[in-house]
Coordinates of C-alpha atoms and ligand atoms in Angstrom, one line a residue:
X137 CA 22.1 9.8 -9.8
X138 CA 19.4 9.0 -7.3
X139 CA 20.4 6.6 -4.7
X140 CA 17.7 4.7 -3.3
X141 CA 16.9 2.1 -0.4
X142 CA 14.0 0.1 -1.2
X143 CA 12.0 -0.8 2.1
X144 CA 10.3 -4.2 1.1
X145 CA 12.4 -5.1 -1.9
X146 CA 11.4 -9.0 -2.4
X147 CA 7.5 -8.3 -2.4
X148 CA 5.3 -7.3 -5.2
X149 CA 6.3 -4.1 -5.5
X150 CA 10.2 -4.1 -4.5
X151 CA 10.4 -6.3 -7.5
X152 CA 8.5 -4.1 -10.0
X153 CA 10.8 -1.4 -8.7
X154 CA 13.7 -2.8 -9.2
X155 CA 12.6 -4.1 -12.8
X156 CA 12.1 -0.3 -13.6
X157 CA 15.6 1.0 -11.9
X158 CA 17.3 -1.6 -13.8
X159 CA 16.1 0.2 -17.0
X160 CA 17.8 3.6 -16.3
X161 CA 21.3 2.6 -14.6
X162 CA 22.8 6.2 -15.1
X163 CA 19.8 8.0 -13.3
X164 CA 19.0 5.5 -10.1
X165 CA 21.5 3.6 -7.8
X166 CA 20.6 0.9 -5.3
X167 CA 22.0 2.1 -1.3
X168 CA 19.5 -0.8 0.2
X169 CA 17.2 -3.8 -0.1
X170 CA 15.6 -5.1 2.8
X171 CA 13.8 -8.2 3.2
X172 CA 11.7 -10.8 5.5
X173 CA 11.6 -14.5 4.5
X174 CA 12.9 -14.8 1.0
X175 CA 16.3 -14.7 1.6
X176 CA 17.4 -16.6 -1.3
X177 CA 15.7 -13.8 -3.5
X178 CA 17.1 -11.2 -1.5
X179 CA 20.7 -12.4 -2.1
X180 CA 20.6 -12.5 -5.6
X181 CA 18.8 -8.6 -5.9
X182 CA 21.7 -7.9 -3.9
X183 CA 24.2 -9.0 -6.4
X184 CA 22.3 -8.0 -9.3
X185 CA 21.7 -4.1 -8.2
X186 CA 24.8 -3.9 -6.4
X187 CA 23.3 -2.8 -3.0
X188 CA 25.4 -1.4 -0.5
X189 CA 23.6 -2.4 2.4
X190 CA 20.4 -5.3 3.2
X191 CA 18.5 -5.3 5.9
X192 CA 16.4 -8.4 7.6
X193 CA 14.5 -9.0 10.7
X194 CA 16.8 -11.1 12.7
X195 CA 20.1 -11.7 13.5
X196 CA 19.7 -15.8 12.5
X197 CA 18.2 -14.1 8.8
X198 CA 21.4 -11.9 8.4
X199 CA 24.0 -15.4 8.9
X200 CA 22.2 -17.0 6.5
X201 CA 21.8 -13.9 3.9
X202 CA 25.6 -13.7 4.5
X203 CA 26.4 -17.6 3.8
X204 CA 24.6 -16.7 0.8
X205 CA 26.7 -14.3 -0.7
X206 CA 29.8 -15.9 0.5
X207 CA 31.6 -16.2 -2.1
X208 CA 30.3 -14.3 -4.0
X209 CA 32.1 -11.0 -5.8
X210 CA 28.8 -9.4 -3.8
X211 CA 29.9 -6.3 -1.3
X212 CA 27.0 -5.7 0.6
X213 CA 26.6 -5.5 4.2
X214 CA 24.3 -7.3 6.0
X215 CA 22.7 -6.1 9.1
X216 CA 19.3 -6.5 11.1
X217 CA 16.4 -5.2 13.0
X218 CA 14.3 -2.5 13.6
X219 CA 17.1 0.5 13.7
X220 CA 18.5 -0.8 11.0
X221 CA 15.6 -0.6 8.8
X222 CA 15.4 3.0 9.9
X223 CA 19.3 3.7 9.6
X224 CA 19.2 2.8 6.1
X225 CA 15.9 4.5 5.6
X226 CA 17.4 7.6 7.0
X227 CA 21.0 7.8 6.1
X228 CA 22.6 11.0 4.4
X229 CA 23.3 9.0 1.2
X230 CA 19.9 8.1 0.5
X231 CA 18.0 10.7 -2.3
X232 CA 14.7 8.2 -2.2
X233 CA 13.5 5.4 0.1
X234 CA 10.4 3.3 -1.5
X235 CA 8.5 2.3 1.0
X236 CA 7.3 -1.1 0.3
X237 CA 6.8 -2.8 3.5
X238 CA 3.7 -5.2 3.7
X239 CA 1.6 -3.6 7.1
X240 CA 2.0 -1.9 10.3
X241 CA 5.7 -2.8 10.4
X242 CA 6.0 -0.6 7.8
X243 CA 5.3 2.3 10.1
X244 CA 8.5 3.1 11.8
X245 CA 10.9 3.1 8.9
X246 CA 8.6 4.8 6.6
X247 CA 8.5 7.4 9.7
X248 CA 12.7 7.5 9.7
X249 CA 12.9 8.1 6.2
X250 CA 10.1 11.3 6.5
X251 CA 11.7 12.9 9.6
X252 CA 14.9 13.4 7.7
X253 CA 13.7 15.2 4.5
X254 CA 13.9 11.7 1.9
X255 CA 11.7 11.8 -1.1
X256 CA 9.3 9.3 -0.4
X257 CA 7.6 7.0 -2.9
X258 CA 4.9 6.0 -0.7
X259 CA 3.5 2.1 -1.5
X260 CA 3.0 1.0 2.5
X261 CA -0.7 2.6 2.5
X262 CA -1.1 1.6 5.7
X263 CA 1.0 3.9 7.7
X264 CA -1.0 6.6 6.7
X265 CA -4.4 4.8 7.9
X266 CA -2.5 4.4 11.2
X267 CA -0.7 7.5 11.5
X268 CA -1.6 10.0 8.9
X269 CA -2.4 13.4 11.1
X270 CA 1.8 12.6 12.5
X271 CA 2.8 11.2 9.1
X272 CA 1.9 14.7 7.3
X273 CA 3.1 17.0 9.8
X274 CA 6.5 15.4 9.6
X275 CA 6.6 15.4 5.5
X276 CA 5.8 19.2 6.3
X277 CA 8.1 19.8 8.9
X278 CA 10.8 17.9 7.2
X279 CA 9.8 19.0 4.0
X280 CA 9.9 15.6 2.3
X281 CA 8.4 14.8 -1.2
X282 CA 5.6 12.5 -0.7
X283 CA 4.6 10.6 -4.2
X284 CA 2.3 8.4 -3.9
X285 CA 2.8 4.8 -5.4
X286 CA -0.8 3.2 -4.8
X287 CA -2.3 3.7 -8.2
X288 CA -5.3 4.9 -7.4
X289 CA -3.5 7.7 -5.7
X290 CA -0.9 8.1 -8.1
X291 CA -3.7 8.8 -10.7
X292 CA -5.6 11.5 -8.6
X293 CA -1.7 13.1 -8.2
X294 CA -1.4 13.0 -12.2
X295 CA -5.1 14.7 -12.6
X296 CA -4.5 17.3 -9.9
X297 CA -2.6 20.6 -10.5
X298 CA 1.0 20.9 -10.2
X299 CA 0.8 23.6 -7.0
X300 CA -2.5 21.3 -5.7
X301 CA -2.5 22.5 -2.2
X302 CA -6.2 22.0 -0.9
X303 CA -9.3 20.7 -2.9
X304 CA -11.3 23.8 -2.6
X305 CA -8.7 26.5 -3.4
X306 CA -8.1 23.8 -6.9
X307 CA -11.5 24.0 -8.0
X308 CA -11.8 20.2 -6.9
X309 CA -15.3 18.6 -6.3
X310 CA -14.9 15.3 -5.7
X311 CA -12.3 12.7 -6.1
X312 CA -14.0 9.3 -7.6
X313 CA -11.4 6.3 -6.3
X314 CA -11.6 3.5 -8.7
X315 CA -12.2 -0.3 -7.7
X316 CA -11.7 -3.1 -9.7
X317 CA -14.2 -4.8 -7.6
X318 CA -11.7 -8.1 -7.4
X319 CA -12.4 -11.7 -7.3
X320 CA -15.8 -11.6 -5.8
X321 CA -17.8 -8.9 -7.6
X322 CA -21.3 -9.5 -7.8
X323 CA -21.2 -12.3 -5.1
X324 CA -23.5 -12.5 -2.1
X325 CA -21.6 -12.8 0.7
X326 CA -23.8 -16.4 1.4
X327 CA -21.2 -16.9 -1.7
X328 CA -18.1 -15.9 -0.4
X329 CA -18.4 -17.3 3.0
X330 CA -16.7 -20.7 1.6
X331 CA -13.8 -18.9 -0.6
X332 CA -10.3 -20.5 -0.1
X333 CA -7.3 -18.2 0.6
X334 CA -6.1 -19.2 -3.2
X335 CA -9.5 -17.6 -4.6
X336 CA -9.1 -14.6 -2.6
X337 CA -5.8 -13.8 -3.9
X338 CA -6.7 -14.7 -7.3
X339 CA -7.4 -11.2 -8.4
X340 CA -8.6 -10.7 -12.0
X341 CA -6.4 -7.9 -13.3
X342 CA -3.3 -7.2 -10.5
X343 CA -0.8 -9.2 -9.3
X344 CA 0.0 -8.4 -5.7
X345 CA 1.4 -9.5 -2.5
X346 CA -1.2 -11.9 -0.4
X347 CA -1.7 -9.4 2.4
X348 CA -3.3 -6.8 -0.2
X349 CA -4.8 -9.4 -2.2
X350 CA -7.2 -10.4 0.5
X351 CA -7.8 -6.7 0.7
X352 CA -9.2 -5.8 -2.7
X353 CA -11.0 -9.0 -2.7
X354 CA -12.9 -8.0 0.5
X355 CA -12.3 -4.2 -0.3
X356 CA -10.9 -3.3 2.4
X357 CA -8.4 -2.4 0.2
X358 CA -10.6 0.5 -1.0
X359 CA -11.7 1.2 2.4
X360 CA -7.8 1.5 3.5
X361 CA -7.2 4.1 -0.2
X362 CA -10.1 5.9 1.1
X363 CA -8.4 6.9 4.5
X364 CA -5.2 7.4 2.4
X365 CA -6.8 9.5 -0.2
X366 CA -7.9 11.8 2.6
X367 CA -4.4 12.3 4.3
X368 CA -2.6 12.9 1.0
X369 CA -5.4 15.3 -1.0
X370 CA -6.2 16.7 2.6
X371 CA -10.1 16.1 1.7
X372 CA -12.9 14.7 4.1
X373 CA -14.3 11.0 3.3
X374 CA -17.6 12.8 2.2
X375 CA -15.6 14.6 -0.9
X376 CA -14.4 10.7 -2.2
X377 CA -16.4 8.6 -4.1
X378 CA -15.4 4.9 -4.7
X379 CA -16.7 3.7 -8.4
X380 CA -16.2 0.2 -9.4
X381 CA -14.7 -0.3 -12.7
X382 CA -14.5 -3.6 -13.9
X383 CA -11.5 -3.3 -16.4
X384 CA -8.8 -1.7 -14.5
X385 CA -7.8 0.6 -17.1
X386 CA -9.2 4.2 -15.5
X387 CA -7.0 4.2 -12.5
X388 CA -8.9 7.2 -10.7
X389 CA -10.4 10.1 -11.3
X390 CA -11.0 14.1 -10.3
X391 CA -14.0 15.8 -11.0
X392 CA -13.9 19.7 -10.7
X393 CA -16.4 22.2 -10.0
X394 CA -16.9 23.6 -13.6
X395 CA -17.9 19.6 -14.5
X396 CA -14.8 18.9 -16.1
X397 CA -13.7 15.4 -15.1
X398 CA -10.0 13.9 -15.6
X399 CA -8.5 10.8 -15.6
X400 CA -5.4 8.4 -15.8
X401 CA -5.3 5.6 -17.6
X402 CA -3.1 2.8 -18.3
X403 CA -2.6 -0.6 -18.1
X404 CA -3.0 -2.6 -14.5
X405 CA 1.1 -2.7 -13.9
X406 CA 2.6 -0.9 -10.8
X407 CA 6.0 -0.5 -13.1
X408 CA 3.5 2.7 -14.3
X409 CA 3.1 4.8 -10.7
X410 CA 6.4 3.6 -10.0
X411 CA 8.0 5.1 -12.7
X412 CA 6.1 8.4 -12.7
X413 CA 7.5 8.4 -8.9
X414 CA 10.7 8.2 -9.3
X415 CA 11.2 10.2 -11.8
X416 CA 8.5 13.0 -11.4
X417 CA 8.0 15.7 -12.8
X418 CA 10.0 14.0 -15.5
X419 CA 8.8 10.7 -17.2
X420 CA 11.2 7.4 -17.9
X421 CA 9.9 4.1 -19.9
X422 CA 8.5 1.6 -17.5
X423 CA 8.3 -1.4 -19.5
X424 CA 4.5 -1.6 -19.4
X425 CA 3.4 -2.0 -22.7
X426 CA 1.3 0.8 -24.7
X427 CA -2.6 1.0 -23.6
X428 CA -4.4 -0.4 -26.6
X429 CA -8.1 1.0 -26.4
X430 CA -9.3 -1.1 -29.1
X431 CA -8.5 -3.9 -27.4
X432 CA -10.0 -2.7 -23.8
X433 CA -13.2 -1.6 -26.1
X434 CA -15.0 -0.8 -23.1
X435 CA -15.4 0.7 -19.8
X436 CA -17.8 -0.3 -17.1
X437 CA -18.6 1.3 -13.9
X438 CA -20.9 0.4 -11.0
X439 CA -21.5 1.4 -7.4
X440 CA -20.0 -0.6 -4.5
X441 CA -22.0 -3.1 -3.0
X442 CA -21.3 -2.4 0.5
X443 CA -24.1 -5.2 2.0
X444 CA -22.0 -7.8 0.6
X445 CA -18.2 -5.9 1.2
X446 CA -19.3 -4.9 4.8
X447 CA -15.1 -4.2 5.1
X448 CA -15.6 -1.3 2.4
X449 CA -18.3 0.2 5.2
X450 CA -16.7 -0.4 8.5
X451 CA -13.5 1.7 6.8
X452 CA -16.1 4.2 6.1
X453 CA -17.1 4.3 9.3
X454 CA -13.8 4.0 11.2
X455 CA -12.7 7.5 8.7
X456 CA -15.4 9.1 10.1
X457 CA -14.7 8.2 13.9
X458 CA -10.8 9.6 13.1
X459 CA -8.8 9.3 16.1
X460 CA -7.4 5.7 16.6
X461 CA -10.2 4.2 14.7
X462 CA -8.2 3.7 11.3
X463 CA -5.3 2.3 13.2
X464 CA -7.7 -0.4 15.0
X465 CA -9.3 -0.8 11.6
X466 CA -5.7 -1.8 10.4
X467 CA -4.7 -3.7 13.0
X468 CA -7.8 -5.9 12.9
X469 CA -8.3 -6.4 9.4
X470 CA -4.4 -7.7 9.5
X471 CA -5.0 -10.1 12.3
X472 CA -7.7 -11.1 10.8
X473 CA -6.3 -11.8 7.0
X474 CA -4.1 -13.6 8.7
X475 CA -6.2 -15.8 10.5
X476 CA -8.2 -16.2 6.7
X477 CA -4.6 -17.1 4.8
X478 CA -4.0 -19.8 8.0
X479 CA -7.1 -21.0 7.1
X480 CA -8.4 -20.8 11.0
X481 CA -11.7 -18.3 10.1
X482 CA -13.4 -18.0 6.9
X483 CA -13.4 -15.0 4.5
X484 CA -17.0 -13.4 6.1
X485 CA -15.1 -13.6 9.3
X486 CA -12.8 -11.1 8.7
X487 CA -15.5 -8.2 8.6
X488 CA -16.9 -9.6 11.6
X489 CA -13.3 -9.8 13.6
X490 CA -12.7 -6.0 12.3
X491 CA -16.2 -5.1 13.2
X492 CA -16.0 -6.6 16.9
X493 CA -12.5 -5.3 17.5
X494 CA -13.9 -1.4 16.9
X495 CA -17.2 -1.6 18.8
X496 CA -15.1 -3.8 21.6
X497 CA -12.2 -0.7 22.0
X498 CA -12.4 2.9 23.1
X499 CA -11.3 5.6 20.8
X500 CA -8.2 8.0 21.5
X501 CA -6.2 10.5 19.8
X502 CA -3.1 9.5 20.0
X503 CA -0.3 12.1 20.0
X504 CA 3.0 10.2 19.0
X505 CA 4.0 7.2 17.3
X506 CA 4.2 5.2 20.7
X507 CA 0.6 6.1 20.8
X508 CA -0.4 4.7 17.5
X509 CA 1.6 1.4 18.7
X510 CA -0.7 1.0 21.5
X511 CA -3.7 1.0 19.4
X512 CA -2.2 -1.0 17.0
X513 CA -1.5 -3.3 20.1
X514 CA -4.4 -3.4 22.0
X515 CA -6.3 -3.8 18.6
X516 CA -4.3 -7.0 17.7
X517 CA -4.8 -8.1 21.0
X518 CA -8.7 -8.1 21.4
X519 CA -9.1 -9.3 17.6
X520 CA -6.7 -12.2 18.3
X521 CA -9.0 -13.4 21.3
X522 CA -12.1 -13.3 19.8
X523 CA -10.6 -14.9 16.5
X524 CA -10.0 -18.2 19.5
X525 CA -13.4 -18.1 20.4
X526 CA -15.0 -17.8 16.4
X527 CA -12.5 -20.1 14.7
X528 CA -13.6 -23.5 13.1
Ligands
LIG55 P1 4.4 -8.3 -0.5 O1 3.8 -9.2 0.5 O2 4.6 -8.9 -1.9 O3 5.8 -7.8 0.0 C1 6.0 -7.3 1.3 C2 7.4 -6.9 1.5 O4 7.5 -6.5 2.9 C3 8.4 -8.0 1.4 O5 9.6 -7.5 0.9 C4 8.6 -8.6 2.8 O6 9.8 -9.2 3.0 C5 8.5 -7.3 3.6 N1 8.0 -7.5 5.0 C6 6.8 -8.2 5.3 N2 6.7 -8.2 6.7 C7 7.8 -7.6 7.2 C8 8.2 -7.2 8.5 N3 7.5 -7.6 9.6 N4 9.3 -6.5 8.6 C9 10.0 -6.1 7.6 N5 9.7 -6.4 6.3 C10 8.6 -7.1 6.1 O7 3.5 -7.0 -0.6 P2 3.2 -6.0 -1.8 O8 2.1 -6.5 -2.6 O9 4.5 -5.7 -2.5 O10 2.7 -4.7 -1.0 C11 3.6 -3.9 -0.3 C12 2.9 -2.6 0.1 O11 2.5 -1.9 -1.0 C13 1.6 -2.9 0.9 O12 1.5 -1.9 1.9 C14 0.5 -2.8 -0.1 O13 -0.7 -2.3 0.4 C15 1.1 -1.7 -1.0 N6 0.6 -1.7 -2.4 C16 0.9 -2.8 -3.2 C17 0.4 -2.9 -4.5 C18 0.7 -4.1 -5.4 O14 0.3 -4.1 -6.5 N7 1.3 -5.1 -4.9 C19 -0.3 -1.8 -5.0 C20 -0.6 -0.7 -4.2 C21 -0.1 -0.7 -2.9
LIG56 MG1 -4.5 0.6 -5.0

């Protein structure tokens, strides 16, 4: 039995994953769910997994999560905050900890869970574009299993060999990151300037918290997988290309020296990656349904159009910089969607808050997760004022 504490459980993907664990209850047991804002949700996952423990944000959160299972024939324990999130991240009874957290404030529990040894089903992307150089060494040092959940990433895992150490000792060439291009593909950005936070999150083929939605739809969601690919497969951003396929179906690629190219396909449900993770190297049914080729019929690719996704080429650039520059990149672009979903700057503006915030701030190397904070900080700071002076 793998007992698990689920880092994010009422988003997109906490849900997905508990729709899979609820399909094997002899292999997988719930030790925590933790949650933000949907309490109401979060009370019920409680009493439907049995969790032993939920975690939320604030001590007025964890009186009202309590008044709602009061009453109730439901056990769990509420508590709340930041060491809490990392005690149950951490504690000797977890196997696995999905890390599911929208964000930088996924960082620091992620970070708990990898420091003591948990398998790690890895969904929070961004804690490796803030902190991947400290993020690795601890998986090593720790000697955690890192599976990544992003699909893109989970594909390139499935196409790479079992005892994949480095791309050149593998016979890899090139990774090739797929993009389903989202919402927007083949607009001008004269087009998107006017887009409404409901048509950015309106993605064609995946359904997906808002936060990420906004992403893919100005690729900085590619930009983001980019930086990740290169921490998990250990490659350089020059040894990824990002291909923009339409359908959704080829969820990455890995192309190898001797021209042999391979690929994993299925249909666009995270209830796929998931699965493989928690139960790798084994397999378990998902629920997705069966891939039906005659019905995808056919496969499109095209290059990324990165005059009219400028996010997809400021990520580009901020990989190459290294240092603190992902982090700022991060920090920015969340400022900034955030600013977009409140409807105070419009879509086009969030390129140009991210691009102002890394030519406005120094680069640095930071050596420790207090180090990472600070760029994350003074990021958020300088994109938050100029975001006062550019709003409508
Ligand atoms: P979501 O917005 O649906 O859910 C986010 C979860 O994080 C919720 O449970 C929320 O309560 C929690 N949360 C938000 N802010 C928090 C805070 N400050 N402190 C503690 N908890 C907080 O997001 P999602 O779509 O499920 O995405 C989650 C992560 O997975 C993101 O990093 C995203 O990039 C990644 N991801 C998502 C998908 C997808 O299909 N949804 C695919 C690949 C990767
Ligand atoms: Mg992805």
């Amino acid at each position: 039995m793998q007992s698990i504490t689920l880092l994010g459980a009422t988003g997109s993907i906490g849900e997905s994953t508990l729709d899979v664990i609820a399909r094997h209850p002899y292999k997988y047991s719930v030790f925590a769910l933790t949650g933000n804002k949907q309490l109401s949700k979060l009370a019920l996952q409680c009493q439907q997994h049995g969790a032993q423990f939920a975690v939320v944000n604030d001590a007025a959160a964890a009186s009202e999560l309590r008044a709602l299972l009061h009453g109730t024939d439901c056990k769990t324990e509420v508590l709340h905050g930041l060491e809490a999130l990392c005690q149950v991240a951490s504690a000797v009874q977890v196997d696995t900890v999905m890390a599911a957290i929208v964000g930088a404030a996924g960082l620091v529990p992620t970070m708990a869970a990898v420091k003591t040894g948990k398998k790690i089903l890895l969904a929070n992307k961004e804690s490796l574009v803030m902190a991947g150089g400290l993020f690795m060494r601890a998986v090593k040092a720790s000697g955690s299993l890192l599976l990544p959940i992003d699909s893109e990433h989970n594909a390139i895992f499935q196409c790479l060999p079992a005892n994949y150490e480095q791309a050149d000792t593998s016979g890899v060439s090139k990774l090739l990151l797929s993009a389903s291009g989202g919402p927007f593909r083949g607009w001008s950005a004269q087009q998107m300037a006017e887009v409404t936070p409901d048509q950015a999150c309106a993605h064609p083929n995946w359904s997906m918290g808002r936060k990420i939605s906004v992403d893919s739809a100005s690729l900085m969601n590619k930009g983001l997988e980019l930086i990740e690919a290169c921490w998990l497969f250990d490659v350089s951003p020059k040894q990824i290309d990002v291909v923009v396929h339409p359908q959704s179906v080829i969820h990455s690629l890995v192309q190898y020296t001797d021209g042999s190219v391979l690929a994993q396909l299925g249909n666009p449900d995270m209830r796929t990656p998931i699965a493989h993770g928690l139960a790798w190297p084994e397999r378990i049914e998902s629920g997705v349904a069966d891939l039906n080729l005659f019905d995808v019929a056919r496969l499109d690719f095209e290059q990324p159009d990165l005059e009219s996704f400028p996010c997809l080429q400021l990520a580009f650039d901020a990989a190459a910089a290294a240092g603190d520059a992902p982090a700022i990149l991060n920090a920015a672009n969340e400022v900034a969607v955030q600013a977009f979903l409140d409807k105070r700057i419009g879509f086009s503006q969030i390129a140009q808050v991210v691009d102002n915030t890394l030519s406005g701030l120094d680069f640095s190397e930071p050596d420790s997760l207090d180090g990472v904070q600070d760029s994350d900080q003074k990021a958020r700071y300088h994109s938050a004022n100029y975001i006062t002076e550019i709003e409508y």
